[in-house]
Amino acid sequence: MQIQQRVFFDDVEPGDSLPSREYGPLTVADTVRWAGLQENWQELHYDRDWVREHSGLRTFIASGAYRQALLMRMLTDWIGPRGMLRKLSVRHTHSTFEGDTMRFGGRVIEKSRDPSDPWMACEVEGKNQEDRQILTGRCTLVLPSHQ
Amino acid sequence: MSANEKSVITEELRAWIGRTSPVQPLELLSASDVRRYVDATGDANPLWLDDDFARSLGHRGRLLPPLLVGWIPFSLKEQEASDKLASFDLRRQLPVPENYTNVRNAGNETEWLKPVCLGEQLSSQSRIVDVVERRGKMGTGIYITQEERVFNREQDVVLLRRHTIALFPEHKFGDEEKTGGDR
């Protein structure tokens, strides 16, 4: 397989946007697949009737770890096979309900001045189809240099 | 909190701050686990699926997706442990009030220090670093922060994570209140 490295440390500057990525709408198949992987049998994540009766929500919601996995997919796809996700902090601010979409994006806020340690810090954010924030966070990414 | 209000953080609960689990081997993840991760997320990155591709980049073989480094399934986290410190999730062992059944993901920070290949035996150690109470619209929450260190066979730390959960008294959520939902 050909190595496709599309982004390099030298080409990225503070203020640049990370390419955004949209997932969903969230279905029961999505949440059940995740529940199976995580062995997390909380009805909150897949059982509409249980959630309405016991939690007072309109329907089930995505697990926080699932949303984080999608955010990480966006980041690792962007940095390419020679990049490395070094650090990620995430704070969940609003639920993703059945039928909601999740759009993740970000912005470079700082860049290493030392080319031998080519990291950059980014703000990341997730929003739903109503443009409401669902999570916020920061990450540190390491990118290869052209040299 | 006024001087007359009783804290929900008892001395017994506070005594957990600083307690550390022994270093425990983690279950070895298989190619099938990674395939299920890829199915669930659509993250078909060749780094996690193709040994030759990963080797062409200098790795020993395919890598674990970062989220699966230090992965502990809920079934193991929820296992009753006779020695509470030997539990895979110390937070679940803490003596919180019985009605504190609503668990919320209050945020996490993870640092990956080295790539990990599929099939590498990892081990982990956890420590309770903080237990605090905060008052909000859902009542008084108990915020428990756990730090985890994941080691490879050479005993290098490959991952550091701080994860905070918030526990609240039993309560029906409104749509505006519930956030991550994950523990």
mmCIF file of C-alpha atoms in Angstrom:
data_model
loop_
_atom_site.group_PDB
_atom_site.id
_atom_site.type_symbol
_atom_site.label_atom_id
_atom_site.label_comp_id
_atom_site.label_asym_id
_atom_site.label_seq_id
_atom_site.Cartn_x
_atom_site.Cartn_y
_atom_site.Cartn_z
ATOM 1 C CA MET A 1 0.000 0.000 0.000
ATOM 2 C CA GLN A 2 1.264 3.472 -0.925
ATOM 3 C CA ILE A 3 1.980 5.749 2.038
ATOM 4 C CA GLN A 4 -0.172 8.848 1.690
ATOM 5 C CA GLN A 5 1.180 11.655 3.854
ATOM 6 C CA ARG A 6 -0.701 14.781 2.836
ATOM 7 C CA VAL A 7 0.084 17.186 5.663
ATOM 8 C CA PHE A 8 3.491 18.242 6.985
ATOM 9 C CA PHE A 9 4.654 20.297 9.955
ATOM 10 C CA ASP A 10 6.231 22.908 7.705
ATOM 11 C CA ASP A 11 2.923 23.592 5.934
ATOM 12 C CA VAL A 12 0.733 24.208 8.976
ATOM 13 C CA GLU A 13 0.475 27.508 10.863
ATOM 14 C CA PRO A 14 -1.446 28.726 13.915
ATOM 15 C CA GLY A 15 -4.896 29.827 12.814
ATOM 16 C CA ASP A 16 -5.209 27.087 10.193
ATOM 17 C CA SER A 17 -8.373 25.025 10.378
ATOM 18 C CA LEU A 18 -8.402 21.272 10.627
ATOM 19 C CA PRO A 19 -10.629 19.699 7.962
ATOM 20 C CA SER A 20 -14.004 19.090 9.585
ATOM 21 C CA ARG A 21 -15.724 15.718 9.474
ATOM 22 C CA GLU A 22 -19.377 14.859 9.944
ATOM 23 C CA TYR A 23 -20.753 11.549 11.208
ATOM 24 C CA GLY A 24 -24.284 10.264 11.658
ATOM 25 C CA PRO A 25 -27.217 10.615 11.947
ATOM 26 C CA LEU A 26 -26.824 8.413 15.025
ATOM 27 C CA THR A 27 -28.692 5.103 14.770
ATOM 28 C CA VAL A 28 -29.349 2.254 17.162
ATOM 29 C CA ALA A 29 -27.004 0.154 15.011
ATOM 30 C CA ASP A 30 -24.169 2.620 15.755
ATOM 31 C CA THR A 31 -24.744 2.563 19.495
ATOM 32 C CA VAL A 32 -25.252 -1.215 19.677
ATOM 33 C CA ARG A 33 -22.006 -1.860 17.785
ATOM 34 C CA TRP A 34 -20.230 0.418 20.253
ATOM 35 C CA ALA A 35 -21.937 -1.143 23.275
ATOM 36 C CA GLY A 36 -20.796 -4.567 22.047
ATOM 37 C CA LEU A 37 -17.205 -3.429 21.677
ATOM 38 C CA GLN A 38 -17.188 -1.694 25.048
ATOM 39 C CA GLU A 39 -19.274 -4.423 26.759
ATOM 40 C CA ASN A 40 -21.268 -1.539 28.139
ATOM 41 C CA TRP A 41 -24.859 -2.720 28.606
ATOM 42 C CA GLN A 42 -26.285 0.540 29.992
ATOM 43 C CA GLU A 43 -29.732 0.893 28.402
ATOM 44 C CA LEU A 44 -29.101 4.656 28.202
ATOM 45 C CA HIS A 45 -27.175 4.003 24.992
ATOM 46 C CA TYR A 46 -29.620 1.859 22.981
ATOM 47 C CA ASP A 47 -33.068 1.292 24.586
ATOM 48 C CA ARG A 48 -35.537 4.089 23.718
ATOM 49 C CA ASP A 49 -38.337 2.809 25.950
ATOM 50 C CA TRP A 50 -36.106 2.303 28.963
ATOM 51 C CA VAL A 51 -34.539 5.738 28.526
ATOM 52 C CA ARG A 52 -37.950 7.470 28.280
ATOM 53 C CA GLU A 53 -39.213 5.717 31.379
ATOM 54 C CA HIS A 54 -36.126 5.881 33.569
ATOM 55 C CA SER A 55 -34.074 8.859 32.432
ATOM 56 C CA GLY A 56 -36.664 11.309 31.182
ATOM 57 C CA LEU A 57 -34.819 11.739 27.888
ATOM 58 C CA ARG A 58 -36.570 11.613 24.507
ATOM 59 C CA THR A 59 -34.423 8.749 23.237
ATOM 60 C CA PHE A 60 -31.067 7.023 23.741
ATOM 61 C CA ILE A 61 -27.775 8.884 23.539
ATOM 62 C CA ALA A 62 -24.319 8.067 22.216
ATOM 63 C CA SER A 63 -21.606 7.044 24.641
ATOM 64 C CA GLY A 64 -18.983 9.714 25.261
ATOM 65 C CA ALA A 65 -16.228 7.280 24.325
ATOM 66 C CA TYR A 66 -17.912 6.657 20.944
ATOM 67 C CA ARG A 67 -17.927 10.358 20.155
ATOM 68 C CA GLN A 68 -14.310 10.604 21.254
ATOM 69 C CA ALA A 69 -13.414 7.694 18.959
ATOM 70 C CA LEU A 70 -14.967 9.538 15.994
ATOM 71 C CA LEU A 71 -13.077 12.699 16.898
ATOM 72 C CA MET A 72 -9.846 10.694 17.084
ATOM 73 C CA ARG A 73 -10.595 9.150 13.688
ATOM 74 C CA MET A 74 -10.855 12.661 12.245
ATOM 75 C CA LEU A 75 -7.522 13.623 13.832
ATOM 76 C CA THR A 76 -5.538 10.501 12.893
ATOM 77 C CA ASP A 77 -6.879 10.596 9.323
ATOM 78 C CA TRP A 78 -5.711 14.180 9.012
ATOM 79 C CA ILE A 79 -2.225 13.758 10.473
ATOM 80 C CA GLY A 80 -1.646 10.737 8.244
ATOM 81 C CA PRO A 81 0.379 7.586 8.877
ATOM 82 C CA ARG A 82 3.573 9.453 9.819
ATOM 83 C CA GLY A 83 1.826 11.733 12.296
ATOM 84 C CA MET A 84 1.104 10.954 15.926
ATOM 85 C CA LEU A 85 -1.679 11.918 18.264
ATOM 86 C CA ARG A 86 0.263 12.753 21.419
ATOM 87 C CA LYS A 87 -2.339 14.246 23.732
ATOM 88 C CA LEU A 88 -6.098 14.786 23.807
ATOM 89 C CA SER A 89 -8.365 16.262 26.430
ATOM 90 C CA VAL A 90 -12.112 16.217 25.968
ATOM 91 C CA ARG A 91 -15.027 17.675 27.876
ATOM 92 C CA HIS A 92 -18.532 16.609 26.920
ATOM 93 C CA THR A 93 -20.985 19.508 26.900
ATOM 94 C CA HIS A 94 -24.201 18.163 25.349
ATOM 95 C CA SER A 95 -25.616 14.759 24.432
ATOM 96 C CA THR A 96 -25.837 13.210 20.997
ATOM 97 C CA PHE A 97 -29.337 11.742 20.641
ATOM 98 C CA GLU A 98 -30.628 9.195 18.162
ATOM 99 C CA GLY A 99 -30.922 10.996 14.810
ATOM 100 C CA ASP A 100 -28.342 13.666 15.638
ATOM 101 C CA THR A 101 -25.268 14.307 13.547
ATOM 102 C CA MET A 102 -21.797 14.979 14.955
ATOM 103 C CA ARG A 103 -19.500 17.399 13.158
ATOM 104 C CA PHE A 104 -15.968 17.674 14.448
ATOM 105 C CA GLY A 105 -13.458 20.349 13.566
ATOM 106 C CA GLY A 106 -10.589 22.282 15.030
ATOM 107 C CA ARG A 107 -7.969 24.965 14.689
ATOM 108 C CA VAL A 108 -4.230 25.117 15.204
ATOM 109 C CA ILE A 109 -3.474 27.447 18.114
ATOM 110 C CA GLU A 110 0.242 26.944 18.686
ATOM 111 C CA LYS A 111 3.188 25.394 16.904
ATOM 112 C CA SER A 112 6.574 24.241 18.109
ATOM 113 C CA ARG A 113 9.479 26.508 17.171
ATOM 114 C CA ASP A 114 11.837 23.561 17.285
ATOM 115 C CA PRO A 115 11.690 21.576 14.020
ATOM 116 C CA SER A 116 13.311 18.619 15.786
ATOM 117 C CA ASP A 117 10.212 18.372 18.006
ATOM 118 C CA PRO A 118 7.465 19.126 15.477
ATOM 119 C CA TRP A 119 4.316 19.341 17.588
ATOM 120 C CA MET A 120 1.315 21.612 17.319
ATOM 121 C CA ALA A 121 -1.517 22.309 19.712
ATOM 122 C CA CYS A 122 -5.085 22.515 18.464
ATOM 123 C CA GLU A 123 -8.508 23.337 19.817
ATOM 124 C CA VAL A 124 -11.163 20.840 18.804
ATOM 125 C CA GLU A 125 -14.906 21.053 18.953
ATOM 126 C CA GLY A 126 -17.924 18.928 18.114
ATOM 127 C CA LYS A 127 -21.314 20.290 17.101
ATOM 128 C CA ASN A 128 -24.674 18.752 16.270
ATOM 129 C CA GLN A 129 -27.001 19.481 13.342
ATOM 130 C CA GLU A 130 -28.342 22.532 15.172
ATOM 131 C CA ASP A 131 -24.824 23.906 15.508
ATOM 132 C CA ARG A 132 -24.939 23.286 19.238
ATOM 133 C CA GLN A 133 -21.647 22.339 20.835
ATOM 134 C CA ILE A 134 -21.506 18.725 22.014
ATOM 135 C CA LEU A 135 -17.879 18.552 23.107
ATOM 136 C CA THR A 136 -14.818 20.674 23.321
ATOM 137 C CA GLY A 137 -11.177 19.857 23.817
ATOM 138 C CA ARG A 138 -7.545 20.336 22.992
ATOM 139 C CA CYS A 139 -5.001 18.093 21.397
ATOM 140 C CA THR A 140 -1.306 17.941 20.641
ATOM 141 C CA LEU A 141 -0.347 16.434 17.306
ATOM 142 C CA VAL A 142 3.074 15.536 15.962
ATOM 143 C CA LEU A 143 3.598 15.884 12.217
ATOM 144 C CA PRO A 144 6.499 14.870 9.988
ATOM 145 C CA SER A 145 8.644 17.545 8.384
ATOM 146 C CA HIS A 146 9.508 17.766 4.691
ATOM 147 C CA GLN A 147 13.234 17.529 5.527
ATOM 148 C CA MET B 1 -21.400 25.297 51.007
ATOM 149 C CA SER B 2 -22.348 26.877 54.313
ATOM 150 C CA ALA B 3 -20.801 25.700 57.564
ATOM 151 C CA ASN B 4 -24.110 24.053 58.537
ATOM 152 C CA GLU B 5 -24.356 21.890 55.439
ATOM 153 C CA LYS B 6 -22.896 18.439 55.782
ATOM 154 C CA SER B 7 -20.392 17.429 53.143
ATOM 155 C CA VAL B 8 -21.207 14.287 51.137
ATOM 156 C CA ILE B 9 -17.509 13.504 51.154
ATOM 157 C CA THR B 10 -16.983 11.453 54.250
ATOM 158 C CA GLU B 11 -13.630 10.758 55.857
ATOM 159 C CA GLU B 12 -13.894 7.197 54.533
ATOM 160 C CA LEU B 13 -14.370 8.528 50.991
ATOM 161 C CA ARG B 14 -11.616 11.118 51.347
ATOM 162 C CA ALA B 15 -9.252 8.397 52.547
ATOM 163 C CA TRP B 16 -9.277 6.953 48.994
ATOM 164 C CA ILE B 17 -7.342 9.927 47.643
ATOM 165 C CA GLY B 18 -3.859 8.677 46.835
ATOM 166 C CA ARG B 19 -4.724 4.981 46.945
ATOM 167 C CA THR B 20 -3.012 3.097 44.152
ATOM 168 C CA SER B 21 -3.780 -0.251 42.581
ATOM 169 C CA PRO B 22 -1.086 -2.851 41.990
ATOM 170 C CA VAL B 23 0.284 -3.044 38.434
ATOM 171 C CA GLN B 24 -2.041 -5.494 36.699
ATOM 172 C CA PRO B 25 -1.746 -7.166 33.295
ATOM 173 C CA LEU B 26 -4.424 -6.109 30.823
ATOM 174 C CA GLU B 27 -6.291 -8.552 28.627
ATOM 175 C CA LEU B 28 -4.479 -9.011 25.330
ATOM 176 C CA LEU B 29 -6.423 -7.413 22.475
ATOM 177 C CA SER B 30 -6.865 -9.448 19.296
ATOM 178 C CA ALA B 31 -7.249 -8.641 15.604
ATOM 179 C CA SER B 32 -10.931 -9.397 16.107
ATOM 180 C CA ASP B 33 -11.204 -6.679 18.777
ATOM 181 C CA VAL B 34 -9.616 -4.197 16.375
ATOM 182 C CA ARG B 35 -11.978 -5.313 13.589
ATOM 183 C CA ARG B 36 -14.953 -4.642 15.872
ATOM 184 C CA TYR B 37 -13.500 -1.217 16.677
ATOM 185 C CA VAL B 38 -13.179 -0.494 12.953
ATOM 186 C CA ASP B 39 -16.749 -1.712 12.355
ATOM 187 C CA ALA B 40 -18.058 0.529 15.122
ATOM 188 C CA THR B 41 -16.193 3.674 14.092
ATOM 189 C CA GLY B 42 -15.501 3.244 10.367
ATOM 190 C CA ASP B 43 -11.860 3.975 11.216
ATOM 191 C CA ALA B 44 -10.288 1.636 8.633
ATOM 192 C CA ASN B 45 -6.809 3.134 8.949
ATOM 193 C CA PRO B 46 -4.243 0.746 7.404
ATOM 194 C CA LEU B 47 -2.000 1.387 10.418
ATOM 195 C CA TRP B 48 -4.434 -0.693 12.502
ATOM 196 C CA LEU B 49 -5.216 -3.280 9.827
ATOM 197 C CA ASP B 50 -2.157 -3.971 7.695
ATOM 198 C CA ASP B 51 1.087 -5.350 9.163
ATOM 199 C CA ASP B 52 3.101 -4.698 5.980
ATOM 200 C CA PHE B 53 1.910 -1.101 5.810
ATOM 201 C CA ALA B 54 2.836 -0.513 9.460
ATOM 202 C CA ARG B 55 6.238 -2.169 8.964
ATOM 203 C CA SER B 56 6.938 0.103 5.982
ATOM 204 C CA LEU B 57 6.723 2.985 8.478
ATOM 205 C CA GLY B 58 9.171 1.401 10.896
ATOM 206 C CA HIS B 59 6.758 -0.279 13.313
ATOM 207 C CA ARG B 60 7.036 -3.938 14.317
ATOM 208 C CA GLY B 61 3.559 -4.602 12.982
ATOM 209 C CA ARG B 62 0.117 -3.055 12.929
ATOM 210 C CA LEU B 63 -0.602 -0.564 15.702
ATOM 211 C CA LEU B 64 -3.455 -0.481 18.145
ATOM 212 C CA PRO B 65 -5.791 2.442 17.468
ATOM 213 C CA PRO B 66 -4.942 5.012 20.178
ATOM 214 C CA LEU B 67 -8.317 4.626 21.874
ATOM 215 C CA LEU B 68 -7.674 0.893 22.402
ATOM 216 C CA VAL B 69 -4.364 1.412 24.227
ATOM 217 C CA GLY B 70 -5.128 0.532 27.834
ATOM 218 C CA TRP B 71 -8.646 -0.578 26.847
ATOM 219 C CA ILE B 72 -10.597 -2.255 29.623
ATOM 220 C CA PRO B 73 -14.075 -3.565 28.729
ATOM 221 C CA PHE B 74 -16.881 -2.610 31.092
ATOM 222 C CA SER B 75 -17.449 -6.270 31.999
ATOM 223 C CA LEU B 76 -14.014 -6.285 33.620
ATOM 224 C CA LYS B 77 -14.388 -2.836 35.168
ATOM 225 C CA GLU B 78 -17.615 -3.947 36.814
ATOM 226 C CA GLN B 79 -16.260 -7.221 38.174
ATOM 227 C CA GLU B 80 -16.503 -7.534 41.916
ATOM 228 C CA ALA B 81 -13.024 -7.606 43.371
ATOM 229 C CA SER B 82 -12.367 -9.147 46.769
ATOM 230 C CA ASP B 83 -9.386 -6.834 47.060
ATOM 231 C CA LYS B 84 -10.848 -3.439 46.172
ATOM 232 C CA LEU B 85 -7.452 -2.051 45.207
ATOM 233 C CA ALA B 86 -7.074 -4.853 42.656
ATOM 234 C CA SER B 87 -10.156 -3.699 40.769
ATOM 235 C CA PHE B 88 -9.630 -2.523 37.183
ATOM 236 C CA ASP B 89 -11.609 0.616 38.007
ATOM 237 C CA LEU B 90 -10.894 1.999 41.457
ATOM 238 C CA ARG B 91 -13.608 4.634 41.081
ATOM 239 C CA ARG B 92 -16.268 1.947 41.300
ATOM 240 C CA GLN B 93 -14.947 0.816 44.666
ATOM 241 C CA LEU B 94 -15.342 4.129 46.429
ATOM 242 C CA PRO B 95 -17.904 4.309 49.247
ATOM 243 C CA VAL B 96 -20.218 6.947 47.725
ATOM 244 C CA PRO B 97 -23.752 7.400 49.107
ATOM 245 C CA GLU B 98 -26.123 4.706 47.791
ATOM 246 C CA ASN B 99 -28.409 7.155 45.985
ATOM 247 C CA TYR B 100 -25.514 8.543 43.898
ATOM 248 C CA THR B 101 -26.385 6.405 40.905
ATOM 249 C CA ASN B 102 -26.236 8.949 38.067
ATOM 250 C CA VAL B 103 -22.778 8.777 36.569
ATOM 251 C CA ARG B 104 -21.538 11.390 34.111
ATOM 252 C CA ASN B 105 -18.365 11.637 32.125
ATOM 253 C CA ALA B 106 -16.850 14.891 33.355
ATOM 254 C CA GLY B 107 -13.866 14.880 31.038
ATOM 255 C CA ASN B 108 -10.610 13.157 30.379
ATOM 256 C CA GLU B 109 -7.074 13.869 29.286
ATOM 257 C CA THR B 110 -4.950 11.219 27.615
ATOM 258 C CA GLU B 111 -1.318 11.300 26.606
ATOM 259 C CA TRP B 112 0.181 8.698 24.278
ATOM 260 C CA LEU B 113 3.903 8.391 24.836
ATOM 261 C CA LYS B 114 4.774 5.488 22.536
ATOM 262 C CA PRO B 115 2.957 3.615 19.778
ATOM 263 C CA VAL B 116 1.712 0.158 20.777
ATOM 264 C CA CYS B 117 1.537 -2.792 18.381
ATOM 265 C CA LEU B 118 -1.258 -5.330 18.281
ATOM 266 C CA GLY B 119 -0.316 -8.298 20.472
ATOM 267 C CA GLU B 120 1.863 -6.325 22.906
ATOM 268 C CA GLN B 121 1.222 -7.287 26.500
ATOM 269 C CA LEU B 122 0.331 -4.199 28.494
ATOM 270 C CA SER B 123 -0.286 -3.636 32.159
ATOM 271 C CA SER B 124 -1.868 -0.786 34.054
ATOM 272 C CA GLN B 125 -1.908 0.921 37.392
ATOM 273 C CA SER B 126 -4.530 3.339 38.684
ATOM 274 C CA ARG B 127 -4.583 5.915 41.440
ATOM 275 C CA ILE B 128 -7.350 8.050 42.846
ATOM 276 C CA VAL B 129 -5.988 11.566 42.619
ATOM 277 C CA ASP B 130 -8.946 13.654 43.715
ATOM 278 C CA VAL B 131 -12.412 13.466 45.233
ATOM 279 C CA VAL B 132 -14.278 16.749 45.509
ATOM 280 C CA GLU B 133 -17.868 17.913 45.728
ATOM 281 C CA ARG B 134 -19.417 20.655 43.633
ATOM 282 C CA ARG B 135 -22.902 22.094 43.766
ATOM 283 C CA GLY B 136 -24.887 22.630 40.584
ATOM 284 C CA LYS B 137 -28.417 22.553 39.215
ATOM 285 C CA MET B 138 -28.498 18.778 39.636
ATOM 286 C CA GLY B 139 -27.586 18.984 43.297
ATOM 287 C CA THR B 140 -24.295 18.187 44.919
ATOM 288 C CA GLY B 141 -22.034 16.159 42.675
ATOM 289 C CA ILE B 142 -19.111 14.018 43.719
ATOM 290 C CA TYR B 143 -16.250 14.360 41.233
ATOM 291 C CA ILE B 144 -13.756 11.514 41.268
ATOM 292 C CA THR B 145 -10.547 11.759 39.266
ATOM 293 C CA GLN B 146 -8.517 8.673 38.523
ATOM 294 C CA GLU B 147 -5.094 8.585 36.914
ATOM 295 C CA GLU B 148 -4.058 5.540 34.928
ATOM 296 C CA ARG B 149 -0.623 4.555 33.703
ATOM 297 C CA VAL B 150 -0.264 1.893 31.042
ATOM 298 C CA PHE B 151 3.053 0.078 30.650
ATOM 299 C CA ASN B 152 4.512 -2.085 27.892
ATOM 300 C CA ARG B 153 6.637 -5.196 28.431
ATOM 301 C CA GLU B 154 9.743 -3.047 28.909
ATOM 302 C CA GLN B 155 7.884 -1.200 31.683
ATOM 303 C CA ASP B 156 7.897 2.011 29.651
ATOM 304 C CA VAL B 157 4.835 4.159 30.236
ATOM 305 C CA VAL B 158 2.976 4.171 26.916
ATOM 306 C CA LEU B 159 -0.133 6.027 28.058
ATOM 307 C CA LEU B 160 -1.179 8.392 30.820
ATOM 308 C CA ARG B 161 -4.831 9.210 31.398
ATOM 309 C CA ARG B 162 -6.752 11.334 33.861
ATOM 310 C CA HIS B 163 -10.463 10.709 33.822
ATOM 311 C CA THR B 164 -13.069 12.423 35.974
ATOM 312 C CA ILE B 165 -16.533 11.084 36.606
ATOM 313 C CA ALA B 166 -19.269 13.020 38.324
ATOM 314 C CA LEU B 167 -21.839 11.224 40.441
ATOM 315 C CA PHE B 168 -25.193 12.744 41.285
ATOM 316 C CA PRO B 169 -28.187 11.621 43.322
ATOM 317 C CA GLU B 170 -30.830 9.655 41.402
ATOM 318 C CA HIS B 171 -32.669 12.079 39.183
ATOM 319 C CA LYS B 172 -34.552 12.123 35.905
ATOM 320 C CA PHE B 173 -32.541 14.127 33.416
ATOM 321 C CA GLY B 174 -33.954 16.763 31.157
ATOM 322 C CA ASP B 175 -32.523 16.824 27.642
ATOM 323 C CA GLU B 176 -30.582 19.941 28.509
ATOM 324 C CA GLU B 177 -28.807 18.359 31.413
ATOM 325 C CA LYS B 178 -27.435 15.056 30.285
ATOM 326 C CA THR B 179 -24.051 15.125 28.634
ATOM 327 C CA GLY B 180 -21.664 12.369 27.681
ATOM 328 C CA GLY B 181 -23.500 9.592 29.448
ATOM 329 C CA ASP B 182 -20.456 7.398 29.465
ATOM 330 C CA ARG B 183 -18.519 6.242 32.449
#
